[in-house]
Coordinates of C-alpha atoms and ligand atoms in Angstrom, one line a residue:
X1230 CA 29.9 3.2 -6.1
X1231 CA 30.3 -0.8 -5.9
X1232 CA 31.1 -3.2 -8.4
X1233 CA 30.3 -6.6 -7.4
X1234 CA 30.1 -9.7 -8.5
X1235 CA 27.1 -12.5 -8.8
X1236 CA 27.3 -15.4 -7.5
X1237 CA 26.2 -19.2 -9.2
X1238 CA 23.8 -19.0 -6.4
X1239 CA 23.1 -15.0 -7.3
X1240 CA 22.8 -15.3 -10.6
X1241 CA 20.1 -18.5 -9.8
X1242 CA 18.0 -16.2 -7.9
X1243 CA 18.4 -13.3 -10.6
X1244 CA 16.9 -15.6 -13.1
X1245 CA 14.5 -17.7 -11.2
X1246 CA 12.7 -13.9 -10.0
X1247 CA 12.8 -12.3 -13.2
X1248 CA 10.4 -16.1 -14.0
X1249 CA 8.2 -16.0 -11.0
X1250 CA 7.7 -11.6 -11.8
X1251 CA 6.8 -12.5 -15.6
X1252 CA 4.7 -15.2 -14.8
X1253 CA 2.5 -13.4 -12.7
X1254 CA 1.8 -10.1 -14.7
X1255 CA 1.1 -11.9 -17.8
X1256 CA -0.4 -15.4 -16.8
X1257 CA 1.0 -18.8 -19.0
X1258 CA 3.3 -18.5 -21.1
X1259 CA 5.2 -21.0 -23.6
X1260 CA 8.7 -21.8 -22.8
X1261 CA 10.3 -20.6 -25.4
X1262 CA 8.0 -17.2 -25.2
X1263 CA 9.5 -16.8 -21.5
X1264 CA 13.1 -17.0 -22.6
X1265 CA 12.2 -14.2 -25.1
X1266 CA 10.6 -11.9 -22.2
X1267 CA 13.8 -12.6 -19.9
X1268 CA 16.1 -12.8 -22.6
X1269 CA 17.5 -16.2 -21.0
X1270 CA 18.5 -18.9 -23.7
X1271 CA 16.1 -22.0 -24.5
X1272 CA 18.1 -24.2 -22.4
X1273 CA 18.4 -21.9 -19.1
X1274 CA 14.6 -21.5 -19.3
X1275 CA 14.1 -25.5 -19.3
X1276 CA 16.2 -25.5 -16.3
X1277 CA 14.7 -22.8 -14.4
X1278 CA 11.8 -24.2 -15.1
X1279 CA 12.4 -27.8 -14.8
X1280 CA 13.7 -26.9 -11.1
X1281 CA 11.0 -24.8 -10.2
X1282 CA 8.0 -27.3 -11.6
X1283 CA 9.7 -29.8 -9.4
X1284 CA 9.5 -26.9 -6.2
X1285 CA 5.8 -26.8 -7.3
X1286 CA 5.6 -23.1 -7.9
X1287 CA 5.0 -23.6 -11.5
X1288 CA 3.2 -26.3 -13.0
X1289 CA 2.0 -27.3 -16.6
X1290 CA -1.4 -25.9 -18.7
X1291 CA -2.2 -28.0 -22.6
X1292 CA -0.3 -27.5 -25.3
X1293 CA -1.0 -24.9 -27.4
X1294 CA -2.9 -26.3 -30.3
X1295 CA -0.2 -26.6 -33.6
X1296 CA 0.0 -26.9 -37.2
X1297 CA 0.7 -30.1 -35.7
X1298 CA 4.7 -30.2 -37.0
X1299 CA 6.6 -30.9 -34.2
X1300 CA 6.6 -30.1 -30.8
X1301 CA 4.1 -28.8 -29.5
X1302 CA 4.4 -25.6 -26.9
X1303 CA 3.3 -26.3 -23.7
X1304 CA 1.7 -23.2 -21.7
X1305 CA 3.8 -23.0 -17.5
X1306 CA 2.0 -20.7 -15.0
X1307 CA 2.9 -19.4 -11.7
X1308 CA 0.8 -22.6 -9.1
X1309 CA -0.3 -19.6 -7.1
X1310 CA -2.2 -22.4 -4.2
X1311 CA 1.9 -23.7 -3.7
X1312 CA 2.7 -20.9 -1.1
X1313 CA 0.8 -18.8 1.1
X1314 CA 1.5 -15.5 3.3
X1315 CA 0.4 -14.3 6.2
X1316 CA -0.2 -10.6 7.0
X1317 CA -0.7 -8.3 9.7
X1318 CA -1.7 -4.2 8.9
X1319 CA -1.8 -1.5 11.6
X1320 CA -3.2 1.7 11.4
X1321 CA -4.4 4.2 13.6
X1322 CA -7.2 2.6 15.4
X1323 CA -7.6 0.1 13.1
X1324 CA -5.4 -3.7 12.0
X1325 CA -7.0 -6.3 10.1
X1326 CA -4.9 -10.0 10.1
X1327 CA -4.7 -11.7 6.3
X1328 CA -3.6 -14.1 4.3
X1329 CA -3.0 -14.3 1.1
X1330 CA -1.9 -16.4 -2.2
X1331 CA 1.2 -16.2 -4.1
X1332 CA -1.1 -13.8 -6.3
X1333 CA -2.7 -11.7 -4.4
X1334 CA -6.2 -13.9 -3.9
X1335 CA -7.5 -13.4 -0.5
X1336 CA -7.2 -16.4 2.1
X1337 CA -9.0 -15.2 5.0
X1338 CA -9.2 -11.5 5.8
X1339 CA -10.5 -9.9 9.7
X1340 CA -10.3 -6.6 11.1
X1341 CA -10.3 -4.6 14.6
X1342 CA -10.8 -1.6 15.5
X1343 CA -8.0 -0.6 18.2
X1344 CA -8.1 2.1 20.7
X1345 CA -5.4 4.9 19.9
X1346 CA -2.0 4.5 21.0
X1347 CA -3.1 0.9 21.8
X1348 CA -1.0 -1.6 23.7
X1349 CA 1.8 -2.8 22.0
X1350 CA 3.1 -5.9 23.1
X1351 CA -1.0 -7.4 24.3
X1352 CA -2.3 -5.8 20.4
X1353 CA 0.4 -7.9 18.6
X1354 CA 0.0 -11.0 20.9
X1355 CA -3.7 -10.7 20.4
X1356 CA -2.9 -10.3 16.5
X1357 CA -0.8 -13.1 16.4
X1358 CA -3.2 -15.9 18.1
X1359 CA -6.0 -14.8 15.9
X1360 CA -3.7 -15.0 12.8
X1361 CA -2.7 -18.7 14.2
X1362 CA -6.7 -19.5 14.6
X1363 CA -7.6 -18.4 10.9
X1364 CA -4.7 -19.8 9.3
X1365 CA -5.1 -23.3 11.6
X1366 CA -9.1 -23.4 10.3
X1367 CA -8.4 -21.8 6.8
X1368 CA -6.2 -25.7 6.6
X1369 CA -2.8 -23.6 6.3
X1370 CA -0.6 -25.9 7.4
X1371 CA 3.0 -24.4 8.2
X1372 CA 4.6 -25.8 5.8
X1373 CA 2.6 -23.7 3.2
X1374 CA 3.1 -20.9 4.6
X1375 CA 6.4 -18.3 3.4
X1376 CA 5.7 -15.7 6.4
X1377 CA 3.9 -13.0 8.3
X1378 CA 4.5 -9.6 6.3
X1379 CA 4.1 -7.3 9.5
X1380 CA 2.0 -3.1 7.4
X1381 CA 2.7 -0.5 9.9
X1382 CA 1.8 2.8 10.5
X1383 CA 4.8 5.2 10.7
X1384 CA 9.0 5.1 10.8
X1385 CA 10.8 1.8 10.5
X1386 CA 14.0 1.3 12.1
X1387 CA 16.6 1.8 9.9
X1388 CA 16.9 -2.1 10.1
X1389 CA 13.5 -2.5 8.9
X1390 CA 12.7 -4.5 12.5
X1391 CA 10.8 -2.3 14.9
X1392 CA 8.4 0.9 14.9
X1393 CA 10.4 3.3 16.1
X1394 CA 7.0 5.9 15.7
X1395 CA 4.1 4.7 14.8
X1396 CA 2.7 8.1 15.7
X1397 CA -0.3 6.7 17.7
X1398 CA -0.6 3.7 17.0
X1399 CA 0.9 1.5 19.4
X1400 CA 1.7 3.3 22.7
X1401 CA 5.5 2.1 22.6
X1402 CA 8.0 3.6 20.2
X1403 CA 10.8 1.4 18.8
X1404 CA 8.9 -1.2 19.5
X1405 CA 10.9 -4.4 18.2
X1406 CA 7.9 -6.1 16.9
X1407 CA 9.3 -8.5 13.8
X1408 CA 11.6 -10.7 16.9
X1409 CA 7.8 -10.3 19.0
X1410 CA 5.6 -11.4 15.7
X1411 CA 8.9 -14.4 14.8
X1412 CA 8.5 -15.4 18.7
X1413 CA 4.7 -15.8 18.6
X1414 CA 4.3 -17.8 15.4
X1415 CA 7.1 -19.5 14.9
X1416 CA 7.8 -17.4 11.4
X1417 CA 9.3 -15.2 9.7
X1418 CA 9.0 -11.3 9.7
X1419 CA 9.1 -8.7 6.7
X1420 CA 8.1 -5.5 7.8
X1421 CA 7.1 -1.7 6.3
X1422 CA 5.6 1.2 6.6
X1423 CA 1.8 0.7 5.9
X1424 CA 1.5 3.4 3.1
X1425 CA 4.6 2.2 1.5
X1426 CA 2.7 -2.1 1.5
X1427 CA -0.1 -0.5 -0.2
X1428 CA 1.4 1.4 -3.2
X1429 CA 4.2 -2.2 -3.7
X1430 CA 0.5 -3.8 -3.6
X1431 CA -1.1 -1.9 -5.9
X1432 CA 1.8 -1.9 -8.0
X1433 CA 1.9 -6.1 -7.7
X1434 CA -1.5 -6.5 -8.8
X1435 CA -2.1 -3.9 -11.3
X1436 CA 0.9 -6.6 -13.5
X1437 CA 1.1 -3.8 -15.5
X1438 CA 4.8 -4.3 -17.4
X1439 CA 5.7 -0.8 -18.0
X1440 CA 5.7 0.9 -14.0
X1441 CA 7.9 4.0 -15.0
X1442 CA 7.7 6.2 -12.5
X1443 CA 4.5 6.7 -9.6
X1444 CA 3.9 9.0 -7.6
X1445 CA 1.2 7.5 -4.7
X1446 CA -1.1 9.2 -2.0
X1447 CA -2.7 8.0 0.5
X1448 CA -5.3 9.9 2.5
X1449 CA -7.5 8.0 5.7
X1450 CA -6.7 9.5 8.4
X1451 CA -3.9 11.5 7.3
X1452 CA -1.7 11.9 4.7
X1453 CA 0.5 9.5 3.4
X1454 CA 2.4 8.9 0.9
X1455 CA 5.3 6.6 -1.3
X1456 CA 7.3 7.1 -4.9
X1457 CA 8.9 3.7 -7.2
X1458 CA 10.6 3.9 -10.2
X1459 CA 10.7 1.3 -12.6
X1460 CA 8.2 -1.1 -10.0
X1461 CA 10.7 0.0 -6.3
X1462 CA 10.5 2.2 -4.1
X1463 CA 12.6 4.6 -3.8
X1464 CA 13.1 5.0 0.3
X1465 CA 15.3 7.7 0.0
X1466 CA 18.7 8.5 2.0
X1467 CA 16.9 8.8 5.5
X1468 CA 14.4 7.3 4.6
X1469 CA 11.4 8.6 4.0
X1470 CA 11.1 10.0 1.3
X1471 CA 7.7 11.5 -0.4
X1472 CA 6.6 12.2 3.7
X1473 CA 4.4 15.1 2.5
X1474 CA 1.8 14.7 4.5
X1475 CA 4.5 16.0 7.4
X1476 CA 5.8 19.5 5.1
X1477 CA 5.0 22.3 7.6
X1478 CA 2.7 24.7 5.8
X1479 CA 1.4 26.4 8.7
X1480 CA 4.4 29.1 9.6
X1481 CA 2.3 30.4 13.2
X1482 CA -0.4 28.7 15.3
X1483 CA -0.5 25.7 13.2
X1484 CA -2.7 22.4 14.8
X1485 CA -0.3 20.5 16.7
X1486 CA 0.3 17.0 14.1
X1487 CA 0.6 13.2 15.2
X1488 CA 4.0 13.6 14.1
X1489 CA 4.8 15.7 17.2
X1490 CA 5.2 19.2 14.9
X1491 CA 2.3 21.9 14.0
X1492 CA 1.1 23.1 10.9
X1493 CA 1.9 19.9 8.7
X1494 CA -0.2 19.9 5.5
X1495 CA -2.0 16.5 7.3
X1496 CA -2.8 19.1 9.8
X1497 CA -4.9 21.5 7.0
X1498 CA -5.5 18.6 4.2
X1499 CA -6.6 15.5 5.1
X1500 CA -9.6 14.1 5.7
X1501 CA -9.4 14.4 9.9
X1502 CA -8.0 17.7 9.4
X1503 CA -11.6 18.3 7.7
X1504 CA -13.3 17.0 10.7
X1505 CA -11.5 18.3 13.2
X1506 CA -12.3 22.2 11.7
X1507 CA -15.6 21.0 10.0
X1508 CA -16.8 19.7 14.1
X1509 CA -15.1 23.3 15.4
X1510 CA -17.6 25.2 13.5
X1511 CA -20.2 23.2 14.1
X1512 CA -19.8 23.6 18.2
X1513 CA -19.2 26.8 17.6
X1514 CA -22.9 27.4 16.6
X1515 CA -22.5 27.9 12.5
X1516 CA -22.5 26.1 9.1
X1517 CA -26.5 25.9 9.2
X1518 CA -26.2 23.0 6.1
X1519 CA -23.8 20.9 7.7
X1520 CA -26.5 21.3 11.2
X1521 CA -28.9 20.3 8.6
X1522 CA -27.4 17.2 7.5
X1523 CA -26.1 16.0 11.5
X1524 CA -29.7 16.9 13.2
X1525 CA -30.2 13.5 15.2
X1526 CA -26.6 12.8 15.6
X1527 CA -24.0 13.3 17.1
X1528 CA -20.2 15.7 15.6
X1529 CA -18.4 11.8 16.3
X1530 CA -20.7 10.3 13.8
X1531 CA -20.2 12.8 11.5
X1532 CA -18.2 11.6 8.0
X1533 CA -16.1 13.0 6.0
X1534 CA -18.9 12.1 3.3
X1535 CA -21.3 14.7 5.0
X1536 CA -17.9 17.6 5.2
X1537 CA -18.5 17.2 1.5
X1538 CA -22.1 17.2 1.2
X1539 CA -23.1 20.2 3.4
X1540 CA -19.6 22.2 1.0
X1541 CA -22.1 20.8 -2.4
X1542 CA -25.1 22.4 -0.8
X1543 CA -24.0 25.2 -0.2
X1544 CA -22.5 26.0 3.4
X1545 CA -20.1 28.2 2.4
X1546 CA -18.0 28.1 5.5
X1547 CA -17.7 24.3 4.9
X1548 CA -16.9 25.1 1.5
X1549 CA -13.9 27.2 2.0
X1550 CA -12.6 24.7 4.5
X1551 CA -12.6 21.8 2.1
X1552 CA -11.5 24.7 -0.8
X1553 CA -8.4 25.6 1.2
X1554 CA -8.1 21.9 2.1
X1555 CA -7.9 20.6 -1.5
X1556 CA -5.8 23.8 -2.7
X1557 CA -3.3 23.1 -0.3
X1558 CA -2.6 19.5 -1.1
X1559 CA -2.5 20.1 -4.7
X1560 CA 0.2 23.2 -4.2
X1561 CA 2.0 20.4 -2.2
X1562 CA 1.4 17.5 -5.2
X1563 CA 2.5 20.5 -7.7
X1564 CA 5.4 20.4 -5.9
X1565 CA 6.4 16.8 -6.6
X1566 CA 5.4 17.1 -10.2
X1567 CA 7.8 20.1 -10.9
X1568 CA 10.6 17.5 -8.5
X1569 CA 9.8 14.3 -9.7
X1570 CA 8.2 14.4 -13.2
X1571 CA 6.0 11.6 -12.2
X1572 CA 4.8 9.1 -15.1
X1573 CA 2.0 9.4 -12.7
X1574 CA 0.2 9.9 -9.2
X1575 CA -2.1 7.2 -8.2
X1576 CA -4.8 8.5 -5.7
X1577 CA -5.7 5.9 -2.6
X1578 CA -8.6 6.3 -0.3
X1579 CA -11.9 7.0 0.9
X1580 CA -12.2 10.9 0.2
X1581 CA -11.3 10.5 -3.7
X1582 CA -14.4 8.4 -4.0
X1583 CA -16.3 12.0 -3.7
X1584 CA -16.6 13.2 -7.1
X1585 CA -16.9 16.8 -5.5
X1586 CA -14.4 16.9 -3.7
X1587 CA -12.1 14.8 -6.4
X1588 CA -12.8 17.1 -9.5
X1589 CA -12.1 20.1 -6.9
X1590 CA -8.9 18.2 -6.5
X1591 CA -7.3 17.5 -9.5
X1592 CA -9.0 21.7 -10.9
X1593 CA -6.8 22.4 -8.3
X1594 CA -4.2 21.0 -9.6
X1595 CA -4.3 22.4 -13.1
X1596 CA -4.0 25.3 -11.8
X1597 CA -1.0 27.1 -13.5
X1598 CA 0.5 24.4 -14.0
X1599 CA 2.2 24.3 -17.7
X1600 CA 1.5 21.2 -20.7
X1601 CA 4.9 20.0 -20.3
X1602 CA 3.7 19.2 -16.8
X1603 CA 0.5 17.4 -16.7
X1604 CA 1.1 14.7 -14.7
X1605 CA -1.9 12.2 -15.7
X1606 CA -3.2 12.0 -11.8
X1607 CA -6.0 8.7 -12.0
X1608 CA -7.9 7.1 -8.3
X1609 CA -6.7 3.5 -7.6
X1610 CA -8.9 1.0 -8.7
X1611 CA -8.3 -1.0 -6.3
X1612 CA -9.6 1.5 -3.5
X1613 CA -10.0 -0.1 -0.6
X1614 CA -9.5 -3.3 -1.9
X1615 CA -5.5 -3.6 -0.6
X1616 CA -5.4 -3.0 3.4
X1617 CA -5.9 -7.4 3.2
X1618 CA -3.8 -7.7 0.9
X1619 CA -0.9 -5.7 1.6
X1620 CA 0.8 -6.9 4.5
X1621 CA 1.2 -10.5 3.2
X1622 CA 2.2 -9.2 -0.1
X1623 CA 5.1 -7.9 1.2
X1624 CA 6.0 -11.4 2.4
X1625 CA 5.7 -12.6 -1.5
X1626 CA 7.8 -9.9 -2.7
X1627 CA 10.3 -10.9 -1.1
X1628 CA 9.8 -14.3 -1.7
X1629 CA 9.4 -13.9 -5.8
X1630 CA 13.0 -11.5 -5.8
X1631 CA 14.9 -14.2 -3.6
X1632 CA 13.6 -16.7 -6.5
X1633 CA 11.3 -18.5 -4.8
X1634 CA 14.2 -20.0 -2.9
X1635 CA 14.5 -20.0 1.1
Ligands
ZN1263 ZN1 3.3 16.2 10.9

């Protein structure tokens, strides 16, 4: 274990960072309460608050009504509109460009449909140009902008600067996306995997002071996850912690997966897998109930809601397919519960909005689990509200961690 001291600048950064985080979590506070919360002397708090007011990051509110004796306490709060961050979020066949204030408030957001294996350079150039145009149209001057966050599907290079494998989102491997975004926008860039960025945004915006450990599961086209301890995302020794979507669950004859392997959890339990299997049943002329639900529409227009509706309405083959998907996902999550013992599991994604599916999944997860492992499972209260904030919040999180210093 390395033992290292910290110089004055490091101490200053740590103290300012604690103040920024706590003011974001709790809203306005007096200097006295702030000093109690982050365990610094009142003199130290007066100094750092004074500096951050001078930087424009904090502002003073009205004095608290006092007893009329002595000095009245003045509230201090984060000046959320002091700075802004831009973001690029890249999913499979979909992207967002957006901007957020320091509290995660959305300034603008625009979504794009991309082709599968979108040409990397052309796509990033187009997104950066649009980002620049929207920032200008919204009056965001360059001095106010902290940088660009990139939330990217797939595996990021160890130095966090290139996308090693986007699993079909972009057509190039090891594409140096941070370098390109910096060259195209003239702003510094930070990057994270898209699921981790969503999870970081979930933790930032939920403003829970005691985060403990959490497991965040996101299901859209595929299955992604992320794990945190004390509000910090745990990356794992290879940087791929919580990649449960790619646990091999089918030994022989598994369907091919976006990662290049076959038989991964994602190929059985993701919404994309359920849709693929349901379409196969339809093309074989089976699944009468689903066929009735789909009357007048092509199989390519089928949504996961149609699949759940057919299962709920008594389509035996579709119900079996959904049961298998839920049971396989639940088995993987039970492995997570017994291995990591997280404080809670947070579910994020469209399919968790469906009560039929959600109750099935939760029942499967409780099956055979003793009361000592009854981990709370909750659907994110921010379901579908994070895609337009997560990328920009990567920059804000980084800025807060640096104590609001360059
Ligand atoms: Zn896979």
